[in-house]
Each structure stands twice: as C-alpha cells, then as structure tokens.
C-alpha cells in the first residue's frame, strides 16, 4: 500500500473517503503531482501496475502516433490532403468485413461558398476572402 513512498497517507482522515478527497481536490492534485513527478512515466506505470492500481498513461501526439498497438492492429490509413498524403487514424469502431472510407481532407475554404449558400448567407462570397 506504499506505492508512492508516503504510507501515512493511507490512514490520513483527510483522504480516507472519496468525498473527503473531492472536498480537497486542489490539495490532492498538488500532492499526487509532487509524488508522481519523481518518476518518469514508464517507471510510474510499472509501479502502479505492480501494486494493482488501475491507471493508464495519457500519450502526447508523438506517443499516440508511435504507439505499437495502433500499427499492430493496422489502424492507420493514408489520407490525401492539399499538401500531400498523411497518416490518418481509423475511427474507434470498425468492422472486419467493411473498410471505412477515409476521404480526402478539404483545402482551407474549399467548401465555404457551398456552406454559406446552403445557409442563405453571403451571396456575394467569392472565395478571395480565404486567401
């Protein structure tokens, strides 16, 4: 129960119930932040796992793009953009017998005129405003 090196916190009345912890949310966040900042994210994930604490790491963009499970599960598709092809992530829910279409990313302002016309706005829109 001494996951973060402060065993006295287990019996501290200020944190003994969820209601008590929520009432001191700022204090708890600061305390947890100071205790967890001593570890890099992998060390902390391993330590929490060792003690059976349910937790997951929140990836930054590089961590998401480089996550081995996304490549292993074939979750990336090439998507066209005005600047060339980029990797796009499939939606979370897919079907084994249906390949979801990954349409091209529109250019900036590409559909502005059509949208404004559909809304009955800016009949004098020329598209020059987008450049």
PDB file of C-alpha atoms in Angstrom, residues 76-81 86-91 98-106:
ATOM      1  CA  UNK A  76      -3.553   3.769 -39.886  1.00  0.00           C
ATOM      2  CA  UNK A  77      -4.634   4.721 -43.404  1.00  0.00           C
ATOM      3  CA  UNK A  78      -3.177   7.102 -45.963  1.00  0.00           C
ATOM      4  CA  UNK A  79      -5.355  10.222 -46.312  1.00  0.00           C
ATOM      5  CA  UNK A  80      -4.969  12.796 -49.082  1.00  0.00           C
ATOM      6  CA  UNK A  81      -4.556  16.460 -48.153  1.00  0.00           C
ATOM      7  CA  UNK A  86      -0.682  11.896 -44.333  1.00  0.00           C
ATOM      8  CA  UNK A  87      -1.432   9.037 -41.975  1.00  0.00           C
ATOM      9  CA  UNK A  88      -4.981   9.106 -40.583  1.00  0.00           C
ATOM     10  CA  UNK A  89      -6.297   7.033 -37.695  1.00  0.00           C
ATOM     11  CA  UNK A  90      -9.346   4.856 -38.299  1.00  0.00           C
ATOM     12  CA  UNK A  91     -12.420   5.513 -36.139  1.00  0.00           C
ATOM     13  CA  UNK A  98     -16.198  -3.309 -44.201  1.00  0.00           C
ATOM     14  CA  UNK A  99     -13.389  -0.884 -44.993  1.00  0.00           C
ATOM     15  CA  UNK A 100     -14.443   2.590 -43.888  1.00  0.00           C
ATOM     16  CA  UNK A 101     -13.772   5.315 -46.463  1.00  0.00           C
ATOM     17  CA  UNK A 102     -11.111   7.805 -45.476  1.00  0.00           C
ATOM     18  CA  UNK A 103     -11.978  10.807 -47.634  1.00  0.00           C
ATOM     19  CA  UNK A 104      -9.518  13.496 -48.568  1.00  0.00           C
ATOM     20  CA  UNK A 105      -9.062  16.429 -46.202  1.00  0.00           C
ATOM     21  CA  UNK A 106     -10.504  19.558 -47.886  1.00  0.00           C
TER      22      UNK A 106
END
